[in-house]
């Protein structure tokens, strides 16, 4: 199985940015945790981060053309604004899990809205960086079935 793990804006600053919300694990540490988990579970992972919305759209499309079995995405603030990401996920019909490190439901009102959620098979929120590993497990248990 092959999973794309995508991170949106400011997630490259994990460990530095607002540790009270996002913890002290750095982005590099997160990548190491994901790689280790992927190895243990025998799954191939493609890891990408960008501060630009269009890059995330391109990588969602790439996941389709590269025949990925699923996508784990933390869209950062684009969660709360991006119809383009919603459309991209709907376009490719790949099972996608939305991840948030912080518990977005318990923060500001505007963080309770997710444009992507409707196109995702699950949302993992408030579990810290463990949420990425949980999201991978959810997709692995699902067996990468197409999502319509
Ligand atoms: C986040 C939550 C978003 O509201 C925020 O804009 C982020 C990170 C999270 O992981 O908790 O950048 O997606």
PDB file of C-alpha atoms and ligand atoms in Angstrom:
ATOM      1  CA  UNK A   1       0.000   0.000   0.000  1.00  0.00           C
ATOM      2  CA  UNK A   2       1.063   3.556  -0.662  1.00  0.00           C
ATOM      3  CA  UNK A   3      -0.132   6.557   1.354  1.00  0.00           C
ATOM      4  CA  UNK A   4       0.405  10.261   0.715  1.00  0.00           C
ATOM      5  CA  UNK A   5       0.883  12.233   3.950  1.00  0.00           C
ATOM      6  CA  UNK A   6       0.317  15.918   3.253  1.00  0.00           C
ATOM      7  CA  UNK A   7       0.834  18.869   5.564  1.00  0.00           C
ATOM      8  CA  UNK A   8      -0.309  22.415   4.907  1.00  0.00           C
ATOM      9  CA  UNK A   9       0.848  25.860   5.978  1.00  0.00           C
ATOM     10  CA  UNK A  10       2.990  26.427   9.060  1.00  0.00           C
ATOM     11  CA  UNK A  11       3.247  22.754   9.910  1.00  0.00           C
ATOM     12  CA  UNK A  12       6.934  22.943   8.960  1.00  0.00           C
ATOM     13  CA  UNK A  13       7.222  25.049  12.132  1.00  0.00           C
ATOM     14  CA  UNK A  14       5.998  22.314  14.450  1.00  0.00           C
ATOM     15  CA  UNK A  15       7.933  22.392  17.713  1.00  0.00           C
ATOM     16  CA  UNK A  16       8.377  26.164  17.338  1.00  0.00           C
ATOM     17  CA  UNK A  17       4.830  27.365  16.690  1.00  0.00           C
ATOM     18  CA  UNK A  18       2.370  27.660  19.598  1.00  0.00           C
ATOM     19  CA  UNK A  19       3.586  24.626  21.557  1.00  0.00           C
ATOM     20  CA  UNK A  20       0.562  24.976  23.880  1.00  0.00           C
ATOM     21  CA  UNK A  21      -1.563  23.866  20.898  1.00  0.00           C
ATOM     22  CA  UNK A  22       0.814  21.805  18.794  1.00  0.00           C
ATOM     23  CA  UNK A  23       3.364  20.406  21.259  1.00  0.00           C
ATOM     24  CA  UNK A  24       7.136  20.299  21.084  1.00  0.00           C
ATOM     25  CA  UNK A  25       7.597  17.618  18.416  1.00  0.00           C
ATOM     26  CA  UNK A  26       9.339  19.180  15.418  1.00  0.00           C
ATOM     27  CA  UNK A  27       8.313  18.562  11.810  1.00  0.00           C
ATOM     28  CA  UNK A  28      11.489  16.496  11.317  1.00  0.00           C
ATOM     29  CA  UNK A  29      10.589  14.422  14.402  1.00  0.00           C
ATOM     30  CA  UNK A  30       7.091  13.924  12.978  1.00  0.00           C
ATOM     31  CA  UNK A  31       8.511  12.671   9.679  1.00  0.00           C
ATOM     32  CA  UNK A  32      10.734  10.229  11.577  1.00  0.00           C
ATOM     33  CA  UNK A  33       7.726   8.948  13.578  1.00  0.00           C
ATOM     34  CA  UNK A  34       5.688   8.478  10.392  1.00  0.00           C
ATOM     35  CA  UNK A  35       8.554   6.710   8.591  1.00  0.00           C
ATOM     36  CA  UNK A  36       9.090   4.387  11.548  1.00  0.00           C
ATOM     37  CA  UNK A  37       5.369   3.570  11.748  1.00  0.00           C
ATOM     38  CA  UNK A  38       5.208   3.019   7.982  1.00  0.00           C
ATOM     39  CA  UNK A  39       8.123   0.601   8.166  1.00  0.00           C
ATOM     40  CA  UNK A  40       6.472  -1.308  11.007  1.00  0.00           C
ATOM     41  CA  UNK A  41       3.177  -1.511   9.097  1.00  0.00           C
ATOM     42  CA  UNK A  42       4.851  -2.297   5.764  1.00  0.00           C
ATOM     43  CA  UNK A  43       3.395   0.671   3.927  1.00  0.00           C
ATOM     44  CA  UNK A  44       5.075   3.087   1.514  1.00  0.00           C
ATOM     45  CA  UNK A  45       4.691   6.762   2.395  1.00  0.00           C
ATOM     46  CA  UNK A  46       5.147   9.933   0.364  1.00  0.00           C
ATOM     47  CA  UNK A  47       5.657  12.889   2.728  1.00  0.00           C
ATOM     48  CA  UNK A  48       5.035  16.475   1.606  1.00  0.00           C
ATOM     49  CA  UNK A  49       4.530  19.880   3.222  1.00  0.00           C
ATOM     50  CA  UNK A  50       3.743  23.235   1.663  1.00  0.00           C
ATOM     51  CA  UNK A  51       2.620  26.677   2.716  1.00  0.00           C
ATOM     52  CA  UNK A  52       0.803  27.045  -0.640  1.00  0.00           C
ATOM     53  CA  UNK A  53      -2.711  25.828  -1.346  1.00  0.00           C
ATOM     54  CA  UNK A  54      -2.053  24.951  -5.001  1.00  0.00           C
ATOM     55  CA  UNK A  55       0.807  22.634  -4.071  1.00  0.00           C
ATOM     56  CA  UNK A  56      -1.591  20.650  -1.900  1.00  0.00           C
ATOM     57  CA  UNK A  57      -4.090  20.442  -4.788  1.00  0.00           C
ATOM     58  CA  UNK A  58      -1.281  19.245  -7.101  1.00  0.00           C
ATOM     59  CA  UNK A  59      -0.201  16.557  -4.617  1.00  0.00           C
ATOM     60  CA  UNK A  60      -3.757  15.290  -4.115  1.00  0.00           C
ATOM     61  CA  UNK A  61      -3.935  14.875  -7.908  1.00  0.00           C
ATOM     62  CA  UNK A  62      -0.454  13.311  -7.945  1.00  0.00           C
ATOM     63  CA  UNK A  63      -1.586  10.761  -5.345  1.00  0.00           C
ATOM     64  CA  UNK A  64      -4.267   9.688  -7.833  1.00  0.00           C
ATOM     65  CA  UNK A  65      -1.923   9.487 -10.830  1.00  0.00           C
ATOM     66  CA  UNK A  66       0.708   7.663  -8.775  1.00  0.00           C
ATOM     67  CA  UNK A  67      -1.949   5.138  -7.745  1.00  0.00           C
ATOM     68  CA  UNK A  68      -1.808   5.858  -4.017  1.00  0.00           C
ATOM     69  CA  UNK A  69      -4.244   3.946  -1.822  1.00  0.00           C
ATOM     70  CA  UNK A  70      -5.110   6.852   0.433  1.00  0.00           C
ATOM     71  CA  UNK A  71      -4.249  10.300   1.720  1.00  0.00           C
ATOM     72  CA  UNK A  72      -3.636  11.634   5.226  1.00  0.00           C
ATOM     73  CA  UNK A  73      -3.881  15.410   5.220  1.00  0.00           C
ATOM     74  CA  UNK A  74      -3.456  18.117   7.801  1.00  0.00           C
ATOM     75  CA  UNK A  75      -4.505  21.103   5.708  1.00  0.00           C
ATOM     76  CA  UNK A  76      -3.644  23.611   8.488  1.00  0.00           C
ATOM     77  CA  UNK A  77      -5.632  26.816   8.167  1.00  0.00           C
ATOM     78  CA  UNK A  78      -6.816  25.818   4.652  1.00  0.00           C
ATOM     79  CA  UNK A  79      -9.140  23.419   6.474  1.00  0.00           C
ATOM     80  CA  UNK A  80     -11.325  26.379   7.301  1.00  0.00           C
ATOM     81  CA  UNK A  81     -11.214  28.145   3.912  1.00  0.00           C
ATOM     82  CA  UNK A  82     -10.434  25.862   1.006  1.00  0.00           C
ATOM     83  CA  UNK A  83     -13.097  24.740  -1.437  1.00  0.00           C
ATOM     84  CA  UNK A  84     -10.210  23.917  -3.824  1.00  0.00           C
ATOM     85  CA  UNK A  85      -8.955  21.207  -1.456  1.00  0.00           C
ATOM     86  CA  UNK A  86     -12.479  19.859  -0.967  1.00  0.00           C
ATOM     87  CA  UNK A  87     -12.915  19.660  -4.756  1.00  0.00           C
ATOM     88  CA  UNK A  88      -9.493  18.027  -5.208  1.00  0.00           C
ATOM     89  CA  UNK A  89     -10.320  15.262  -2.722  1.00  0.00           C
ATOM     90  CA  UNK A  90     -13.744  14.747  -4.304  1.00  0.00           C
ATOM     91  CA  UNK A  91     -12.151  14.668  -7.766  1.00  0.00           C
ATOM     92  CA  UNK A  92      -9.755  11.824  -7.021  1.00  0.00           C
ATOM     93  CA  UNK A  93     -12.074   9.709  -4.839  1.00  0.00           C
ATOM     94  CA  UNK A  94      -9.146   8.454  -2.768  1.00  0.00           C
ATOM     95  CA  UNK A  95      -9.954   7.608   0.854  1.00  0.00           C
ATOM     96  CA  UNK A  96      -8.705  10.601   2.805  1.00  0.00           C
ATOM     97  CA  UNK A  97      -8.340  11.169   6.533  1.00  0.00           C
ATOM     98  CA  UNK A  98      -8.219  14.721   7.855  1.00  0.00           C
ATOM     99  CA  UNK A  99      -5.834  15.209  10.786  1.00  0.00           C
ATOM    100  CA  UNK A 100      -5.590  18.038  13.304  1.00  0.00           C
ATOM    101  CA  UNK A 101      -2.964  17.984  16.013  1.00  0.00           C
ATOM    102  CA  UNK A 102      -5.002  20.268  18.268  1.00  0.00           C
ATOM    103  CA  UNK A 103      -8.627  19.728  19.273  1.00  0.00           C
ATOM    104  CA  UNK A 104     -10.067  22.173  16.737  1.00  0.00           C
ATOM    105  CA  UNK A 105     -13.633  21.724  18.040  1.00  0.00           C
ATOM    106  CA  UNK A 106     -12.612  23.293  21.349  1.00  0.00           C
ATOM    107  CA  UNK A 107     -10.811  26.330  19.946  1.00  0.00           C
ATOM    108  CA  UNK A 108     -12.064  29.459  18.161  1.00  0.00           C
ATOM    109  CA  UNK A 109     -15.435  29.284  16.398  1.00  0.00           C
ATOM    110  CA  UNK A 110     -13.853  29.574  12.915  1.00  0.00           C
ATOM    111  CA  UNK A 111     -11.796  26.419  13.497  1.00  0.00           C
ATOM    112  CA  UNK A 112     -14.965  24.344  13.938  1.00  0.00           C
ATOM    113  CA  UNK A 113     -15.708  24.633  10.227  1.00  0.00           C
ATOM    114  CA  UNK A 114     -13.934  22.205   7.915  1.00  0.00           C
ATOM    115  CA  UNK A 115     -14.578  22.452   4.196  1.00  0.00           C
ATOM    116  CA  UNK A 116     -12.799  19.152   3.617  1.00  0.00           C
ATOM    117  CA  UNK A 117     -14.564  17.032   6.183  1.00  0.00           C
ATOM    118  CA  UNK A 118     -17.457  16.193   3.869  1.00  0.00           C
ATOM    119  CA  UNK A 119     -15.053  14.476   1.453  1.00  0.00           C
ATOM    120  CA  UNK A 120     -13.030  12.621   4.107  1.00  0.00           C
ATOM    121  CA  UNK A 121     -13.660   9.124   5.418  1.00  0.00           C
ATOM    122  CA  UNK A 122     -12.646  10.223   8.930  1.00  0.00           C
ATOM    123  CA  UNK A 123     -11.298  13.110  10.977  1.00  0.00           C
ATOM    124  CA  UNK A 124      -8.703  12.665  13.716  1.00  0.00           C
ATOM    125  CA  UNK A 125      -8.473  15.693  15.984  1.00  0.00           C
ATOM    126  CA  UNK A 126      -6.738  16.513  19.254  1.00  0.00           C
ATOM    127  CA  UNK A 127      -4.483  13.470  19.470  1.00  0.00           C
ATOM    128  CA  UNK A 128      -1.250  15.383  18.877  1.00  0.00           C
ATOM    129  CA  UNK A 129       1.204  13.906  16.388  1.00  0.00           C
ATOM    130  CA  UNK A 130      -0.097  10.421  17.251  1.00  0.00           C
ATOM    131  CA  UNK A 131      -3.112  11.444  15.139  1.00  0.00           C
ATOM    132  CA  UNK A 132      -1.085  10.966  11.938  1.00  0.00           C
ATOM    133  CA  UNK A 133      -0.254   7.374  12.912  1.00  0.00           C
ATOM    134  CA  UNK A 134      -3.886   6.726  13.879  1.00  0.00           C
ATOM    135  CA  UNK A 135      -4.988   8.105  10.500  1.00  0.00           C
ATOM    136  CA  UNK A 136      -2.558   5.782   8.708  1.00  0.00           C
ATOM    137  CA  UNK A 137      -3.938   2.835  10.690  1.00  0.00           C
ATOM    138  CA  UNK A 138      -7.502   3.816   9.787  1.00  0.00           C
ATOM    139  CA  UNK A 139      -6.602   3.742   6.086  1.00  0.00           C
ATOM    140  CA  UNK A 140      -4.709   0.470   6.440  1.00  0.00           C
ATOM    141  CA  UNK A 141      -7.673  -1.161   8.187  1.00  0.00           C
ATOM    142  CA  UNK A 142      -9.919   0.119   5.439  1.00  0.00           C
ATOM    143  CA  UNK A 143      -7.670  -1.585   2.886  1.00  0.00           C
ATOM    144  CA  UNK A 144      -7.504   1.406   0.533  1.00  0.00           C
ATOM    145  CA  UNK A 145     -10.940   0.840  -0.922  1.00  0.00           C
ATOM    146  CA  UNK A 146     -12.060   3.503  -3.362  1.00  0.00           C
ATOM    147  CA  UNK A 147     -14.193   6.169  -1.839  1.00  0.00           C
ATOM    148  CA  UNK A 148     -17.282   7.408  -3.705  1.00  0.00           C
TER     149      UNK A 148
HETATM  150  C1  LIG B   1      -4.388  22.515  12.720  1.00  0.00           C
HETATM  151  C2  LIG B   1      -5.549  23.356  13.221  1.00  0.00           C
HETATM  152  C3  LIG B   1      -5.813  24.523  12.291  1.00  0.00           C
HETATM  153  O1  LIG B   1      -6.904  25.297  12.785  1.00  0.00           O
HETATM  154  C4  LIG B   1      -4.587  25.419  12.213  1.00  0.00           C
HETATM  155  O2  LIG B   1      -4.819  26.463  11.318  1.00  0.00           O
HETATM  156  C5  LIG B   1      -3.360  24.660  11.881  1.00  0.00           C
HETATM  157  C6  LIG B   1      -3.153  23.350  12.477  1.00  0.00           C
HETATM  158  C7  LIG B   1      -4.016  21.385  13.716  1.00  0.00           C
HETATM  159  O3  LIG B   1      -3.220  20.549  13.330  1.00  0.00           O
HETATM  160  O4  LIG B   1      -4.500  21.364  14.843  1.00  0.00           O
HETATM  161  O5  LIG B   1      -2.493  25.146  11.167  1.00  0.00           O
HETATM  162  O6  LIG B   1      -4.768  21.896  11.501  1.00  0.00           O
END
